[in-house]
XYZ file of C-alpha atoms in Angstrom:
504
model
C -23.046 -34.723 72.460
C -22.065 -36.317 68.803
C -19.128 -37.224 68.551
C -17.507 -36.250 64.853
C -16.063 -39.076 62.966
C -12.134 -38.228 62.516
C -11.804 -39.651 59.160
C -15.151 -37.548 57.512
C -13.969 -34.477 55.085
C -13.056 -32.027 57.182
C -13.510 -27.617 56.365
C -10.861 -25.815 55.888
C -10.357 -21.988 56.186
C -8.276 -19.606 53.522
C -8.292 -16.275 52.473
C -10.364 -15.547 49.863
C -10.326 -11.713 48.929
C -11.168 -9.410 51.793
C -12.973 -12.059 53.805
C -12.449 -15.895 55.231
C -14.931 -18.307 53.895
C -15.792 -22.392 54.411
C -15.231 -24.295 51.454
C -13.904 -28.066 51.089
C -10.166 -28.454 50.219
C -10.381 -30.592 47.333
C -13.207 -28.166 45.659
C -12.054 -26.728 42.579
C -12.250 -23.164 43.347
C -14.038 -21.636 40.231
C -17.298 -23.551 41.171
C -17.205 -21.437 44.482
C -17.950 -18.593 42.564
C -18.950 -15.699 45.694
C -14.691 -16.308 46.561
C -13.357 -16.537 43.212
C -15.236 -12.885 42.540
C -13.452 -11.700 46.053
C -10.434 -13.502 44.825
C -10.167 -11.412 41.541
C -11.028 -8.431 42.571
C -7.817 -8.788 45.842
C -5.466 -9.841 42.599
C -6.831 -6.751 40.332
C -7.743 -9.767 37.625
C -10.964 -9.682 35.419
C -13.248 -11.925 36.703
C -15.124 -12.586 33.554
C -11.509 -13.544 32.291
C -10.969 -15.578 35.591
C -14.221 -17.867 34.117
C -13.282 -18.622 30.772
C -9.694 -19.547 31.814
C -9.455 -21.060 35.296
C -6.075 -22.456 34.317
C -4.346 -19.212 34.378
C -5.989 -18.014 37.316
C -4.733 -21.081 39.674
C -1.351 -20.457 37.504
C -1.183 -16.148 39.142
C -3.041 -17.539 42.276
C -0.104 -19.658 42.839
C 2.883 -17.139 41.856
C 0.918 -14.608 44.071
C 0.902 -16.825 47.211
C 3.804 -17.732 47.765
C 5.154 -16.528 50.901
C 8.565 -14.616 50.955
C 9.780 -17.384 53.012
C 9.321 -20.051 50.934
C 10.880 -18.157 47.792
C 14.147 -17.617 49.696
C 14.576 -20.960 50.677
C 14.028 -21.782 47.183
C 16.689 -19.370 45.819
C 18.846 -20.964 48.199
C 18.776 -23.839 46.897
C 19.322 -23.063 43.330
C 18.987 -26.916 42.682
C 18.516 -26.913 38.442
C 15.018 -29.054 38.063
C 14.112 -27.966 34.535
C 15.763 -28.611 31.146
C 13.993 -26.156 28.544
C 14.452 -27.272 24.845
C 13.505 -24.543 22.363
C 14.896 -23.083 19.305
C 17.198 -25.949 18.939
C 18.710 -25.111 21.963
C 18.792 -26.562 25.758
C 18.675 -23.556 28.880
C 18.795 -25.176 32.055
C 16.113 -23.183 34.282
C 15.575 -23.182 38.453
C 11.571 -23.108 39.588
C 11.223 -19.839 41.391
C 12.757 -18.432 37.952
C 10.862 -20.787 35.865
C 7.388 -19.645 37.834
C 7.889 -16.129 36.642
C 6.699 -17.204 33.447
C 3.300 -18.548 32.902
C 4.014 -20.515 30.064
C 6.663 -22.526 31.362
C 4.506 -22.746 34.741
C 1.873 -24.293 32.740
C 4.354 -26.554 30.501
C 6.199 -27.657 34.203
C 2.547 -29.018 35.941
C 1.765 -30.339 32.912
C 5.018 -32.703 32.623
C 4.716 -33.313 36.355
C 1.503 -35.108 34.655
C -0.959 -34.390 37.124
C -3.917 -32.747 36.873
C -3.783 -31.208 40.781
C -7.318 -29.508 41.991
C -5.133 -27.356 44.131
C -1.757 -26.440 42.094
C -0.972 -23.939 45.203
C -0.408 -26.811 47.790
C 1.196 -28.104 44.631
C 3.844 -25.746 44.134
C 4.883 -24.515 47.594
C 5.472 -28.417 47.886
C 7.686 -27.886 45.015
C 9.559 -24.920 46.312
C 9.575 -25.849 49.871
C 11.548 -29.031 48.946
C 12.123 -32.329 51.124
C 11.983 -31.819 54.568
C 15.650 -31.411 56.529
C 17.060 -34.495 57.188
C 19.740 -35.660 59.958
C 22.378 -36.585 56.912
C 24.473 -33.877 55.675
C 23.670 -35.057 51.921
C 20.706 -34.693 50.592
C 19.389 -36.982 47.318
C 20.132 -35.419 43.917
C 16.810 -33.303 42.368
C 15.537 -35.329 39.312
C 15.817 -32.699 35.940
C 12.936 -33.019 34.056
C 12.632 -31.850 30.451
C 10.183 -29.258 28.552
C 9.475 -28.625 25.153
C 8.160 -25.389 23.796
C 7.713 -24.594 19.988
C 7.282 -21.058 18.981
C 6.525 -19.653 15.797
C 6.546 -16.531 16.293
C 9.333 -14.996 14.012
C 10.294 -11.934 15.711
C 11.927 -14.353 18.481
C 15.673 -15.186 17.717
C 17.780 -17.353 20.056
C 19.782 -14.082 21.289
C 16.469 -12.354 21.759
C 14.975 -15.572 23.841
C 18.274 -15.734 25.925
C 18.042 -12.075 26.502
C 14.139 -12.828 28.362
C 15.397 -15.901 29.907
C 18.105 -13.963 31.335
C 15.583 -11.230 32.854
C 13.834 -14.228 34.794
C 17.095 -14.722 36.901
C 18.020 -10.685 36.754
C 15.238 -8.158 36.420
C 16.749 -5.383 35.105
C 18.988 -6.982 32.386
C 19.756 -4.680 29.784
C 17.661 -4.938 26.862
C 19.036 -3.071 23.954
C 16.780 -0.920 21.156
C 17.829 -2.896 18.413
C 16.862 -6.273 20.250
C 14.145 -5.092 22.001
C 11.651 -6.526 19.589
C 12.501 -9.884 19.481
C 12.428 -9.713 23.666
C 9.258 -7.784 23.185
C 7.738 -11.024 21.170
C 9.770 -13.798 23.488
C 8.111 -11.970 26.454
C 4.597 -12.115 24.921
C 5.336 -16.243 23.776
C 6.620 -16.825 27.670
C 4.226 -14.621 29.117
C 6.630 -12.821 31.058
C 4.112 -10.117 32.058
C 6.885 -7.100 33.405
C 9.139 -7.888 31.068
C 6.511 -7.561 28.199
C 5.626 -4.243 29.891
C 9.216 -3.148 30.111
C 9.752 -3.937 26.636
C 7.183 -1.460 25.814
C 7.973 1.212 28.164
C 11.814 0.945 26.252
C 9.746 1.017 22.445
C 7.606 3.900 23.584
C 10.589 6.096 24.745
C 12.645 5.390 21.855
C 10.927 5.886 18.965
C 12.831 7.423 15.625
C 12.089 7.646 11.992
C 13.618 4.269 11.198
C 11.610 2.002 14.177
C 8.797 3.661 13.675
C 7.070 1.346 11.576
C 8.091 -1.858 13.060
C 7.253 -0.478 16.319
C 3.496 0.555 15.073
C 3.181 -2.709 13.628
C 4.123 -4.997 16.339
C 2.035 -2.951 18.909
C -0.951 -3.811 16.586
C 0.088 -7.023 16.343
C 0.028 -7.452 19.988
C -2.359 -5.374 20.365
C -0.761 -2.903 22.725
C -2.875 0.192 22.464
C -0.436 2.084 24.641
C 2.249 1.661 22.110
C -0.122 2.209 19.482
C -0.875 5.583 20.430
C 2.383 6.249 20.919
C 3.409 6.070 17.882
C 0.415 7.808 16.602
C 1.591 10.719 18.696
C 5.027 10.551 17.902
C 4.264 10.653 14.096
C 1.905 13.383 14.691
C 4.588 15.956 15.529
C 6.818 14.291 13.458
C 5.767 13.867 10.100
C 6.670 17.060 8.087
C 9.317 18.546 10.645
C 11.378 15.037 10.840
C 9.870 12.338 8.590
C 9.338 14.960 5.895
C 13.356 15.317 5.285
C 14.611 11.866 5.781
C 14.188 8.421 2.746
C 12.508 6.947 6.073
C 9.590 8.590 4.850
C 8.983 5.401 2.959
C 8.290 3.005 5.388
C 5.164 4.959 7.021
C 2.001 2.417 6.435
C -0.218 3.581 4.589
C -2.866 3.389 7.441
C -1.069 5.010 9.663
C -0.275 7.525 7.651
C -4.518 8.415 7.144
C -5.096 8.546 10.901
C -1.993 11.212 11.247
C -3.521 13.183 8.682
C -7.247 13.532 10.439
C -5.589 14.370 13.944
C -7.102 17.761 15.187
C -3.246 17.571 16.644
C -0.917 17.059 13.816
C 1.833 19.599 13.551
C 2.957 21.471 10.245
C 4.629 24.692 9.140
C 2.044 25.275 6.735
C -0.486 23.388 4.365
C 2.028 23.665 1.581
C 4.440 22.142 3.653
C 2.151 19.341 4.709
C 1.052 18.334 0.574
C 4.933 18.277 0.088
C 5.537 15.938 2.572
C 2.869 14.000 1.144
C 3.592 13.751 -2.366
C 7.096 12.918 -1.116
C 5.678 9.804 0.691
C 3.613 8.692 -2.895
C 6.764 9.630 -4.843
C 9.187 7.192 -2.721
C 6.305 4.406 -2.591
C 6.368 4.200 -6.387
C 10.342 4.351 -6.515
C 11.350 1.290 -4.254
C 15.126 1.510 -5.662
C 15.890 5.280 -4.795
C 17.586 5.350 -1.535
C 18.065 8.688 -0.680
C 15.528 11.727 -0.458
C 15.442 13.004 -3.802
C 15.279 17.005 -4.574
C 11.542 18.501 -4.700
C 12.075 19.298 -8.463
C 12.695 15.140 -8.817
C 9.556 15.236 -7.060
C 7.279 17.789 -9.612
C 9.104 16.128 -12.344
C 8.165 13.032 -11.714
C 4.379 13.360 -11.460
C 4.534 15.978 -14.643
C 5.876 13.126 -16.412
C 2.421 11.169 -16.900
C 0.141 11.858 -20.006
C -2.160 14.915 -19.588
C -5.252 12.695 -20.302
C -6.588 12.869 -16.472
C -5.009 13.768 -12.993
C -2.539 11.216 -11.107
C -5.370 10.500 -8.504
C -7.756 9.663 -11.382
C -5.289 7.033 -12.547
C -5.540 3.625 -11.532
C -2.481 3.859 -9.377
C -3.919 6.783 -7.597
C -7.363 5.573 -7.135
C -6.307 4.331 -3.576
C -4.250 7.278 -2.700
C -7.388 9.554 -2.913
C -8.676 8.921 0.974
C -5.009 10.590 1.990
C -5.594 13.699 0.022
C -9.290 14.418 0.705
C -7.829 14.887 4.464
C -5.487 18.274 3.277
C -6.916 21.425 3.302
C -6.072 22.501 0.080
C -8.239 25.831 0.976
C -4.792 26.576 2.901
C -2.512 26.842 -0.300
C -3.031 30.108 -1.162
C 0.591 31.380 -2.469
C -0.831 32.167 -6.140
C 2.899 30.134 -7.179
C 2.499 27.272 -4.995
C -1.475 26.928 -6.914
C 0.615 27.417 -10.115
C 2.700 24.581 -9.315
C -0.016 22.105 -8.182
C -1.551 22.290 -11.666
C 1.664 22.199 -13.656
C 2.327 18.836 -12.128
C -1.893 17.401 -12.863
C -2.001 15.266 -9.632
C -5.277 16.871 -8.753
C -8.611 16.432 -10.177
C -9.227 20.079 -11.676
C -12.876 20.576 -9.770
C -10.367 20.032 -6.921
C -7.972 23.432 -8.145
C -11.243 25.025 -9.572
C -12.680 24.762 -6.126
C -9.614 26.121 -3.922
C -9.610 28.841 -6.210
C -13.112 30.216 -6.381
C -13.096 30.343 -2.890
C -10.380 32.533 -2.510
C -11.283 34.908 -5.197
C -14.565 34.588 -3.217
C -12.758 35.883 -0.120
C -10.638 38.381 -1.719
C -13.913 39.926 -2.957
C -15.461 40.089 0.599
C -12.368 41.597 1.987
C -10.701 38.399 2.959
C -13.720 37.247 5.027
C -13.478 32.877 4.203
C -17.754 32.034 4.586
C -16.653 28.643 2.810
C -15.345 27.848 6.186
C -16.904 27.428 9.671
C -15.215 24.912 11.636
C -11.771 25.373 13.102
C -11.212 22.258 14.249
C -11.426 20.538 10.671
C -10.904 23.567 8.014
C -8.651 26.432 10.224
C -5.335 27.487 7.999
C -2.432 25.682 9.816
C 0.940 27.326 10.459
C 3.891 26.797 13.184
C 7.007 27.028 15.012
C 9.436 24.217 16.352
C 11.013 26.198 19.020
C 14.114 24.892 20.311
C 15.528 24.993 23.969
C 18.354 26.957 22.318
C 16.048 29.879 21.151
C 15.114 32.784 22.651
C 12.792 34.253 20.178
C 11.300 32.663 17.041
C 8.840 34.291 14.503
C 7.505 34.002 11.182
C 5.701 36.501 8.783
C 2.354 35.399 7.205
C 0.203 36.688 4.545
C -3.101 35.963 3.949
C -5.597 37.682 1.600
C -3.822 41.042 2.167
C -3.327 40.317 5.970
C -0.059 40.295 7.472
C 0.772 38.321 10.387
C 3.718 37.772 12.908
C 3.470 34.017 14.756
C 6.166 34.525 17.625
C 7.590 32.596 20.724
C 9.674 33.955 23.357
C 11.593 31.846 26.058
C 10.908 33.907 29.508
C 13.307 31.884 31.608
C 14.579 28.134 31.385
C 11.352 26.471 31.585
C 9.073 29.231 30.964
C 7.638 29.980 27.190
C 5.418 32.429 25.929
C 3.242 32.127 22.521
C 1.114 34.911 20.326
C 0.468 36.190 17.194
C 0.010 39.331 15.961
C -1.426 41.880 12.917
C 1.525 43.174 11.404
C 1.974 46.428 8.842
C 2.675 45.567 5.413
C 5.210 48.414 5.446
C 6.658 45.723 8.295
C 6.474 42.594 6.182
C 8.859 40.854 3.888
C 8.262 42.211 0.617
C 8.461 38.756 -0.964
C 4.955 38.368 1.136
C 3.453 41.276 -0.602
C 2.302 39.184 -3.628
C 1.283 41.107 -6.607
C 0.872 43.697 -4.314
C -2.197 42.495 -2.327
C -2.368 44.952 0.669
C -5.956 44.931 2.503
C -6.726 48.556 3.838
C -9.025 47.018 6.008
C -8.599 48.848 9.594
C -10.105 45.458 11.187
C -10.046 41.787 10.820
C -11.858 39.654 12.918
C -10.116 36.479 13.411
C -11.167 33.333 14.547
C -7.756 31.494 16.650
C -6.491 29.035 18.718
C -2.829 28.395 19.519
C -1.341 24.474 20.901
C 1.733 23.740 22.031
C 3.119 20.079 22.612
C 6.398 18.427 23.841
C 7.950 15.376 24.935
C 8.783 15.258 28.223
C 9.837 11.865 30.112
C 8.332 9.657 27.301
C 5.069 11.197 27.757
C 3.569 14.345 25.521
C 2.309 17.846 27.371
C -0.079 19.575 25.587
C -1.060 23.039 26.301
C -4.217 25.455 24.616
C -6.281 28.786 24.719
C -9.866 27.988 24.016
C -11.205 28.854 20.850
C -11.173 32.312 20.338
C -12.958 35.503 18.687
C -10.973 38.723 18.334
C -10.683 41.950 16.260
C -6.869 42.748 15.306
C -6.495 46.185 14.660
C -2.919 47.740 13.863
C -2.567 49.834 16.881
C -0.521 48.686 19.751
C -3.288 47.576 22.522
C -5.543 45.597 19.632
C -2.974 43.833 17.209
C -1.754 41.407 19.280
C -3.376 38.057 20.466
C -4.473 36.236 23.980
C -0.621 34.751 24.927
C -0.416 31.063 25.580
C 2.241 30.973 28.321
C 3.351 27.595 29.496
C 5.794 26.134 31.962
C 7.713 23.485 30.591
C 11.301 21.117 30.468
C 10.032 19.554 27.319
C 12.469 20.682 23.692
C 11.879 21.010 21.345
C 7.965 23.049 21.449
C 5.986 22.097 18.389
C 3.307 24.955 18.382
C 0.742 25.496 16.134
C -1.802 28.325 15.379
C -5.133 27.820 13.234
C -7.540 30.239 12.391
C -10.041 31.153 9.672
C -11.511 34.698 9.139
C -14.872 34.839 9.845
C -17.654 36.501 7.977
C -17.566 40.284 9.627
């Protein structure tokens, strides 16, 4: 029998993933690459991530193995070790706070000046302390000092307090206003849940005037969750909310084109929408007005410009043209709204030449709209915002000599119900009876679909009947359309109905 020399290198066994494998303790543990693949996938990390930054993965092996034994004996020590200096300022930090935070993990082994193979044995030797001794004192715990520079300038000193604060109490209140300078001293510290609480807060509190900064620092973080957040948010938002408040104003401009091509953006009608709109152009070439001017200010303003060309064939309008192209002007079809769009030349006239052939085109065929055949990207667009508070709400429509009733009904307290339906012209507002434009038309096949969407618990319910094909006649069983009925706490309901009038 051989005997085994006590002083060669002898194997050691940890847990590696699901499984217990050899290795040599000393062996830096990205080389064994079988257990750092079982390793990532036990600690839900990326393992192509894990390769091109082993630093950070010994940093979250470290903070993830540390026993619950070990962290309570640290916390009961609460010996101060670590002297941050930042921002001109000094916070005096404890290690099982301090290794919440990557950054300062990384900035503490780095000061302790060594380069350890094995920064778990490392720091448990760190929290674990010196072993009990038979005197009742023990030696005072040498502070050490850090440094960290940030440039980020969304982090203040309250801000940086206010995440240093959450390393010692999780749930420290964070308010709105601050939250974005937390947000970014999160994101320099690396203070992973706070950085994802911070975000949870922006999501839920968006409002006209955070809106931008909110959008903005989610892209510059590149948190797609808050991103689309605010996407959605402005999507239901922009002519119901936006669309009356000087806030308008602050909506970039790129933000403001992706709203405008969402198959889920909410308006009362296209009218409405193009209001909004030239509103938004209106305020971005009149930084000194700060409040919402009238709509006449509005018309005024853009009649004011030489008759030569349009406004978006003007220099200054060149780069507004991508926003406009997304309207569906094809939806304006008040003959005095159409009146008004060319009194104020901001449209190219082929634009206004176009809308207009069309619809005489349509009135001709007895309102049947051939120029269109998608209803995703060309359907007429009109809702309802129907508050909690409501029991019924309905508007009157009129379109080509068709009139039409868009209603909601509340059922119960959560309960909703949604249609629309052909209406007499004998039963319409006579303001909707333009020059008298009454179809006799005893059918009208009618191409629909009807959303709804609310907010509920910081995230948005959506609710739709397919697309579909139906004949509205004007007696009772045939006039009225498939109801969306929906069960919901949400308030208030933005619903929408599109639908074009296909050849019949």
């Amino acid at each position: 029998m051989k005997m085994l020399n006590p002083h060669s290198i002898r194997l050691e066994r940890r847990l590696a993933g699901s499984t217990n494998r050899w290795r040599f303790p000393k062996e830096p543990f990205s080389q064994d690459l079988l257990a750092l693949s079982q390793m990532c996938k036990a600690m839900s990390i990326d393992f192509d991530e894990a390769l091109k930054d082993p630093d950070r993965l010994c940093i979250l092996k470290s903070r993830k193995g540390f026993s619950e034994n070990l962290k309570n004996k640290a916390l009961q020590r609460r010996d101060t070790v670590v002297i941050l200096e930042c921002l001109g300022l000094q916070w005096e930090l404890h290690l099982p706070q301090l290794f919440q935070s990557e950054t300062l993990t990384k900035l503490y082994l780095a000061a302790q000046g060594e380069e350890t193979s094995d920064p778990v044995m490392e720091l448990e030797k760190l929290l674990q302390g010196p072993a009990p001794r038979k005197t009742k004192e023990r030696p005072p715990v040498k502070k050490m000092i850090i440094s960290l520079k940030i440039n980020d300038p969304l982090v203040t000193k309250v801000a940086f307090a206010t995440a240093l604060k959450n390393l010692y109490v999780s749930q420290a209140e964070v308010s709105l206003e601050d939250v974005l300078g937390v947000l970014a001293s999160a994101h320099t510290l690396r203070f992973s849940s706070l950085f994802q609480r911070c975000v949870a807060m922006m999501m839920k509190g968006l409002e006209p005037r955070n809106i931008k900064d909110f959008y903005l620092t989610g892209r510059k973080y590149k948190e797609e969750q808050l991103i689309t957040a605010c996407e959605k948010w402005l999507e239901v938002n922009l002519v119901p909310v936006m669309g009356t408040q000087i806030h308008l104003r602050k909506i970039p401009k790129e933000l403001l084109h992706k709203v405008l091509r969402s198959p889920r953006l909410f308006t009362f009608s296209e009218f409405h929408l193009l209001k909004t709109l030239l509103l938004w152009v209106y305020l971005q070439l009149n930084h000194r007005i700060q409040t919402l001017p009238a709509y006449e200010t509005v018309m005024a303003f853009f009649n004011s410009f030489p008759k030569k060309c349009s406004f978006l064939e003007r220099d200054m309008g060149h780069g507004l043209m991508s926003l406009f192209l997304c309207l569906r002007l094809h939806g304006v079809t008040k003959g005095k709204d159409l009146e008004e769009l060319k009194h104020i030349n901001f449209f190219p006239t082929s634009w206004l030449v176009r809308v207009k052939a069309n619809h005489y085109h349509a009135l001709e065929n007895g309102g049947d709209m051939t120029y269109l055949s998608d209803l995703a990207t060309q359907a007429m667009r009109f809702g309802l915002m129907f508050n909690q508070e409501y029991t019924t709400h309905s508007k009157m429509i009129a379109i080509y000599g068709f009139f039409f009733e868009i209603k909601g009904i509340k059922n119960d307290t959560t309960s909703y119900s949604f249609y629309m339906q052909r209406m007499r012209h004998t039963d319409a507002d006579p303001s909707l009876c333009e020059h008298g434009l009454i179809s006799l038309r005893a059918e009208r096949l009618v191409k629909y679909e009807i959303t709804a969407q609310t907010l509920v618990g910081g995230r948005w319910q959506e609710f739709r009947t397919n697309e579909i094909m139906q004949k509205f006649r004007l007696v009772k069983l045939s006039c009225r359309s498939h109801v969306l009925k929906i069960q919901t706490v949400g308030n208030p309901i933005y619903v929408s109905f599109s639908f074009i009038f296909p050849g019949s």
